[in-house]
PDB file of C-alpha atoms in Angstrom:
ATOM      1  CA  UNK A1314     -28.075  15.516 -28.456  1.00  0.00           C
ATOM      2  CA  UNK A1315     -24.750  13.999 -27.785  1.00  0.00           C
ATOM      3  CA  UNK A1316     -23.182  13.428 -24.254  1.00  0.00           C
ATOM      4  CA  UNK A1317     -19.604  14.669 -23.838  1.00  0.00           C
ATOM      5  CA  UNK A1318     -18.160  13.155 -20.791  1.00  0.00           C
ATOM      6  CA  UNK A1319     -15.855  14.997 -18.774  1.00  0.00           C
ATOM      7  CA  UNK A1320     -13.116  12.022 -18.376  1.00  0.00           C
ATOM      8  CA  UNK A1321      -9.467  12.547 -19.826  1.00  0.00           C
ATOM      9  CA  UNK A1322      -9.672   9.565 -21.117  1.00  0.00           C
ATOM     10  CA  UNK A1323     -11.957   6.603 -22.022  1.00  0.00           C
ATOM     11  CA  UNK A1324     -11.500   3.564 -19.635  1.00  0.00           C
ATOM     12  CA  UNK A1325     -11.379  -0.298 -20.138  1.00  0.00           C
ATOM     13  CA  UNK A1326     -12.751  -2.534 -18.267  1.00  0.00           C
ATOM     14  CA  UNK A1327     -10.513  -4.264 -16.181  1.00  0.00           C
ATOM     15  CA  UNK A1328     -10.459  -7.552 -14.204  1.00  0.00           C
ATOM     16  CA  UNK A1329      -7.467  -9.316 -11.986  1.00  0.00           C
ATOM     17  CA  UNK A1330      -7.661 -12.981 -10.791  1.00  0.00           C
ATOM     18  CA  UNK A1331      -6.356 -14.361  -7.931  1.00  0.00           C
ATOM     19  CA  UNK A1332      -2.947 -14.357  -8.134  1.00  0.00           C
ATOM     20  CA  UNK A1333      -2.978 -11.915 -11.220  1.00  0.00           C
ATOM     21  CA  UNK A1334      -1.434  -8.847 -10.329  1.00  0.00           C
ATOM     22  CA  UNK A1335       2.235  -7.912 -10.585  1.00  0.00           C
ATOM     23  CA  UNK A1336       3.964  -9.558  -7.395  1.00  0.00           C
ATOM     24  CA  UNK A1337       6.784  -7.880  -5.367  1.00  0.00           C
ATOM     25  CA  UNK A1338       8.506  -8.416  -2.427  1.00  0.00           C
ATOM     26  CA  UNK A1339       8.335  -4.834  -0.489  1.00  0.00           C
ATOM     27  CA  UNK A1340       9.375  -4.327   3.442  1.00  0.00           C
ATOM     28  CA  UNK A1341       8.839  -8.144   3.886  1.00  0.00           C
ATOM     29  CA  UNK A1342       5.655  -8.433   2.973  1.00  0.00           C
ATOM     30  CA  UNK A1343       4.015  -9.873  -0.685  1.00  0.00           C
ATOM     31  CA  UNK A1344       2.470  -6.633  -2.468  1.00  0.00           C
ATOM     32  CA  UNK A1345      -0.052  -7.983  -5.460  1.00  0.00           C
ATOM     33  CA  UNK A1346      -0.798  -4.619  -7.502  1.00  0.00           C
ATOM     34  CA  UNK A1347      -4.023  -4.931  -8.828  1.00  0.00           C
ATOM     35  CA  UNK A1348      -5.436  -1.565 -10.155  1.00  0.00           C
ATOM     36  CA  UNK A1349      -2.614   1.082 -10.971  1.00  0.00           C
ATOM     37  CA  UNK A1350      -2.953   4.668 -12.301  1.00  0.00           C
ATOM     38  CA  UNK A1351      -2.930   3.934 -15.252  1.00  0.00           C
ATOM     39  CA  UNK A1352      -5.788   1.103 -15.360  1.00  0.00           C
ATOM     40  CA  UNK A1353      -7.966   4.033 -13.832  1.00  0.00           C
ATOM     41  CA  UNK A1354      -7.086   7.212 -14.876  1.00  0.00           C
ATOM     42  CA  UNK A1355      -5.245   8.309 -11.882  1.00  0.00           C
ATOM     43  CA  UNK A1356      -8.446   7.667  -9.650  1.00  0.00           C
ATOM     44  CA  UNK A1357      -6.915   4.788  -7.886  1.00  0.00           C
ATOM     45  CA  UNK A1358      -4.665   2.241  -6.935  1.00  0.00           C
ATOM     46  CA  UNK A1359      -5.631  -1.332  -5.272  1.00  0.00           C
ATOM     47  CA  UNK A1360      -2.736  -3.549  -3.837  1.00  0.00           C
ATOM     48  CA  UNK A1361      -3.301  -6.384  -2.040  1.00  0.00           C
ATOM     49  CA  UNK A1362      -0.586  -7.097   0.587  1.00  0.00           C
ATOM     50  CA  UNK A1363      -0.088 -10.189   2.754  1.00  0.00           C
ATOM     51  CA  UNK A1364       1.737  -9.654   6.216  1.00  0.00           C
ATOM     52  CA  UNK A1365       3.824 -11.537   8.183  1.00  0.00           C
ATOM     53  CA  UNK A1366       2.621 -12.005  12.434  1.00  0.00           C
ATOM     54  CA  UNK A1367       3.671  -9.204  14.252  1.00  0.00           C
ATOM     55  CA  UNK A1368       4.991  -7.414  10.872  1.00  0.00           C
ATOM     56  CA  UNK A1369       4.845  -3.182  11.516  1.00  0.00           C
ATOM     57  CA  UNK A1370       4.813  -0.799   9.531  1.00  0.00           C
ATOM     58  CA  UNK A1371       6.773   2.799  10.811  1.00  0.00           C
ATOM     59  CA  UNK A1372       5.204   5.748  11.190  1.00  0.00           C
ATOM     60  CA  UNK A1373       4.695   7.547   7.840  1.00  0.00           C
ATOM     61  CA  UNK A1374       2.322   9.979   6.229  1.00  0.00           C
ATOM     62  CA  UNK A1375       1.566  10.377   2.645  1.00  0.00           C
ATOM     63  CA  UNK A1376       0.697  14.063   1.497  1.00  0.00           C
ATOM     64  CA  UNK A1377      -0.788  13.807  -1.845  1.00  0.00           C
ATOM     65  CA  UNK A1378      -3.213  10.496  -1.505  1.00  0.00           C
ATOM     66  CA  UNK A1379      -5.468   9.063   0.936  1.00  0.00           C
ATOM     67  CA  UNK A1380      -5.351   5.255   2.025  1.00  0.00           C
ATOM     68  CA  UNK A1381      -8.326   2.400   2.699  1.00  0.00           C
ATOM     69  CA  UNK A1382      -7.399  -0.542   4.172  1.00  0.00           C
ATOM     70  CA  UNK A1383      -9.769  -3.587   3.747  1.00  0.00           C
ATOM     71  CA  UNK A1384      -8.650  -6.257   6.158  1.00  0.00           C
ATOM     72  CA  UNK A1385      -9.384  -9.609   4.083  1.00  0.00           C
ATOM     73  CA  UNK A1386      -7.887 -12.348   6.920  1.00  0.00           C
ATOM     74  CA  UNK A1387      -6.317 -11.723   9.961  1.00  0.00           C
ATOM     75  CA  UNK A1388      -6.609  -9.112  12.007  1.00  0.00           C
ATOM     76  CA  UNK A1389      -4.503  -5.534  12.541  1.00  0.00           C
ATOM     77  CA  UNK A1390      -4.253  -2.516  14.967  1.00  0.00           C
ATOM     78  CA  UNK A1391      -4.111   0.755  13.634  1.00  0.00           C
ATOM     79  CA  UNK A1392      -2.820   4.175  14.552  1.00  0.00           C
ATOM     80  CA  UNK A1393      -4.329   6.844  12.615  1.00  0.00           C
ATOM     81  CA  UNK A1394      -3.530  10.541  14.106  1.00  0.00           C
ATOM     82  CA  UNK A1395      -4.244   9.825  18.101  1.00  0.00           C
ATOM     83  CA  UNK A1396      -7.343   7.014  16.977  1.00  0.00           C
ATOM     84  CA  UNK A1397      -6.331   3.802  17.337  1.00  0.00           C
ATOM     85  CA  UNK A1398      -8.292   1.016  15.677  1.00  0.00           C
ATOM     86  CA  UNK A1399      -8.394  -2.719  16.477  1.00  0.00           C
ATOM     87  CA  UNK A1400      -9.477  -4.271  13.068  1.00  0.00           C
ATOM     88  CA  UNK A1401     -10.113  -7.820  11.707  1.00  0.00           C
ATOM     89  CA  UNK A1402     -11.149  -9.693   8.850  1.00  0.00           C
ATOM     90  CA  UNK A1403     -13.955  -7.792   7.121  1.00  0.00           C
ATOM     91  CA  UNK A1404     -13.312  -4.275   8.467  1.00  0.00           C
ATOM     92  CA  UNK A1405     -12.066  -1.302   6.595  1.00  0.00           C
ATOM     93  CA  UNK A1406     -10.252   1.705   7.903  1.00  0.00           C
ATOM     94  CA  UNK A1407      -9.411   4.736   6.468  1.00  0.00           C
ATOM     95  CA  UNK A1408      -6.269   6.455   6.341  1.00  0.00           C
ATOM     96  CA  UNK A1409      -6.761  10.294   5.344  1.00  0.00           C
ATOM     97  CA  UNK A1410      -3.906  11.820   3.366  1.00  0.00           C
ATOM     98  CA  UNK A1411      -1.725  14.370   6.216  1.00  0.00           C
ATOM     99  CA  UNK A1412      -2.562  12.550   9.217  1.00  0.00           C
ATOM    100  CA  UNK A1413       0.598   9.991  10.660  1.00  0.00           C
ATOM    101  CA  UNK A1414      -0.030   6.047  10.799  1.00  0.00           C
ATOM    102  CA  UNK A1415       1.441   3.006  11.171  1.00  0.00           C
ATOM    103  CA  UNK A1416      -0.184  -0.377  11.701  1.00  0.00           C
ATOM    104  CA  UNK A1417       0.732  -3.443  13.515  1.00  0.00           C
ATOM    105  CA  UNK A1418       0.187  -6.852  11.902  1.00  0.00           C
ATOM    106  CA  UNK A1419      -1.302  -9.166  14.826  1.00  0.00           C
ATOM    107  CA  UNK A1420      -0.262 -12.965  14.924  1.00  0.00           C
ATOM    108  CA  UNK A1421      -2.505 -14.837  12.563  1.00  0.00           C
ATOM    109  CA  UNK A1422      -0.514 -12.172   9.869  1.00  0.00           C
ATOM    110  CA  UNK A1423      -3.008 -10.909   7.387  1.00  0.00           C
ATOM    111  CA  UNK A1424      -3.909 -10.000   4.134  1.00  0.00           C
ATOM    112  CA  UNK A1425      -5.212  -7.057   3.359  1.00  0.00           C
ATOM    113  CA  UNK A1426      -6.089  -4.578   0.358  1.00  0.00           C
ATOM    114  CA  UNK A1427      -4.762  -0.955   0.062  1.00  0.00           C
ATOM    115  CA  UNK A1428      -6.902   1.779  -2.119  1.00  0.00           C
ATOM    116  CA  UNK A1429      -5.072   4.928  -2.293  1.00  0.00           C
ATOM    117  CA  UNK A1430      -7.135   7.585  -3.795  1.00  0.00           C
ATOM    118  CA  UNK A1431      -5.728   9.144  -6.799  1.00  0.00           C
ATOM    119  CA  UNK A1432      -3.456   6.790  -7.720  1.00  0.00           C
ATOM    120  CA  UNK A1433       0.592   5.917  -8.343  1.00  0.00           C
ATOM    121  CA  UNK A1434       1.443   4.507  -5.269  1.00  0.00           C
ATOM    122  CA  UNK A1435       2.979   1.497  -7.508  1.00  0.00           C
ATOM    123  CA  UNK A1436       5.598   4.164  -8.509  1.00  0.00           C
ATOM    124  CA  UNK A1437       6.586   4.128  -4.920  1.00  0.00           C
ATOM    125  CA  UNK A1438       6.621   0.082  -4.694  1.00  0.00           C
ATOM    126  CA  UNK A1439       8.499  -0.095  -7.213  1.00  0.00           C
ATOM    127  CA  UNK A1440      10.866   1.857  -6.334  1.00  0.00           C
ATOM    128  CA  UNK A1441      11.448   0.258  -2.890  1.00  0.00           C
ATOM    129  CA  UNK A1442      10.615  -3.479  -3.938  1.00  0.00           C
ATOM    130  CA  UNK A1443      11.934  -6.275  -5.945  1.00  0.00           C
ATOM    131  CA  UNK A1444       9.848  -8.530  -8.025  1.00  0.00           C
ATOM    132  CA  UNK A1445       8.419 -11.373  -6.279  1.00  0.00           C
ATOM    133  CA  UNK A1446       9.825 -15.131  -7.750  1.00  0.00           C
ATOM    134  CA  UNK A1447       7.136 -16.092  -5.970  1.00  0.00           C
ATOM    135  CA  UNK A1448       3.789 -15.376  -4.961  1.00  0.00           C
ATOM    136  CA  UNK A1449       4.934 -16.108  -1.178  1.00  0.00           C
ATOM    137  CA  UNK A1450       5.941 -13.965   1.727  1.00  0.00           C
ATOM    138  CA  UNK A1451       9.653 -12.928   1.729  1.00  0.00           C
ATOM    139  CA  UNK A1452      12.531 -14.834   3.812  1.00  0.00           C
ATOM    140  CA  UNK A1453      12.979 -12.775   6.390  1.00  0.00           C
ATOM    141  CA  UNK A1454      15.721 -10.043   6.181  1.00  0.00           C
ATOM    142  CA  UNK A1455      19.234 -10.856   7.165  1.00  0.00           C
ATOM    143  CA  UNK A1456      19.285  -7.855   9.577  1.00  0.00           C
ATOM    144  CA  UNK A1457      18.936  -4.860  10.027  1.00  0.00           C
ATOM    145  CA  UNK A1458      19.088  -1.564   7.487  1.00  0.00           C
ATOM    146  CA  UNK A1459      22.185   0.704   8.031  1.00  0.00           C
ATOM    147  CA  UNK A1460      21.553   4.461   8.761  1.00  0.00           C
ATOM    148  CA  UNK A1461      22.673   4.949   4.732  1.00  0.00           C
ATOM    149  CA  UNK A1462      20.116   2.858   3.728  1.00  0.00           C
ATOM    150  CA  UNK A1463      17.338   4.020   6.160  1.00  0.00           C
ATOM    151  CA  UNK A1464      18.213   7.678   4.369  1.00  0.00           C
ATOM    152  CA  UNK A1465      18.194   6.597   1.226  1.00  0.00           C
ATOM    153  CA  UNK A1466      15.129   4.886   1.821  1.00  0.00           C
ATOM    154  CA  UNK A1467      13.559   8.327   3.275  1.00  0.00           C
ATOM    155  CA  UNK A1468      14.438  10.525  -0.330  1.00  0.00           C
ATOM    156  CA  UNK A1469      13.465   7.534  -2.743  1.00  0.00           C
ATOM    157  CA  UNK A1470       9.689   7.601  -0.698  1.00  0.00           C
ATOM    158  CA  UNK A1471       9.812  11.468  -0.048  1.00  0.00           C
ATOM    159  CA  UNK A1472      10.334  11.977  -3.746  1.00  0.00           C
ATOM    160  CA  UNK A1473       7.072  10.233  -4.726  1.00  0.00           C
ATOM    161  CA  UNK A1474       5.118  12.079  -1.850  1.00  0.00           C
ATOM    162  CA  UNK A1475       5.216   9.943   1.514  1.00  0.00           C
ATOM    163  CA  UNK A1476       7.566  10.435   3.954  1.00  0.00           C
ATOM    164  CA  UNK A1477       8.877   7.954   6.858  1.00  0.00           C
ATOM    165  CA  UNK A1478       8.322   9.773  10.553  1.00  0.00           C
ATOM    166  CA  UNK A1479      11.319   7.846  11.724  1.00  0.00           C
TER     167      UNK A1479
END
């Protein structure tokens, strides 16, 4: 008897060091991606981000993946739908795909992993990032986006199946 296995297609084993990972700078925080799409047959995507204090990210929702977040140091509050969550190093919260949130990085800053369930959320950072020289935070930005950029912004994410509730 042989075993056919329902997968598309036969995965590798995969492992990613500290500071392995492609490094970009994205919304002025360091994203490390460590699993993409394609490592895992569109299951999944891990990225580990590091935060500056009192970083924020805007209200957004993504409609075709759902979002962990595994707080690794520091701590971060939440808003999922009307829940909001205090969370700190250890905890994981869940993000389901359709419901509105935004998080608020609290003044240790933090580092943190995102799993986005199926995968290609890299497209996205990509898209919206530049390579990292370093693995570092960002300088801060020199101000603040213009309205064209904000929009443009909006359709580059909205294309890929998130959109920014701003």
């Amino acid at each position: 008897m042989t075993h056919k296995s329902n997968q598309a297609q036969a995965l590798e084993p995969l492992a990613k060091r500290k500071g392995e990972g492609e490094a970009r700078w994205w919304f002025g925080a360091l994203a490390e991606i460590k699993a993409t799409a394609a490592d895992t047959g569109g299951q999944m995507t891990i990225v580990e981000v590091t935060e500056h204090p009192g970083a924020e990210a805007p209200l957004h929702v993504h409609r075709r993946d759902d979002e962990g977040f595994w707080v690794l140091e520091g701590d971060v509050t939440f808003e999922v739908g009307d829940t909001t969550i205090e969370a700190s190093a250890g905890d994981y919260v869940f993000g389901p795909r359709d419901i509105p949130h935004r998080f608020t990085i609290g003044d240790p800053g933090c580092r943190m992993l995102f799993i986005l369930v199926p995968g290609s959320i890299e497209d996205v950072i990509r898209a919206t990032s530049e390579p990292a020289p370093t693995r570092t935070l960002p300088p801060p930005p020199a101000g603040e986006p213009t309205t064209e950029e904000i929009e443009g912004l909006k359709a580059i994410i909205k294309e890929h199946g998130y959109e920014l509730l701003v």
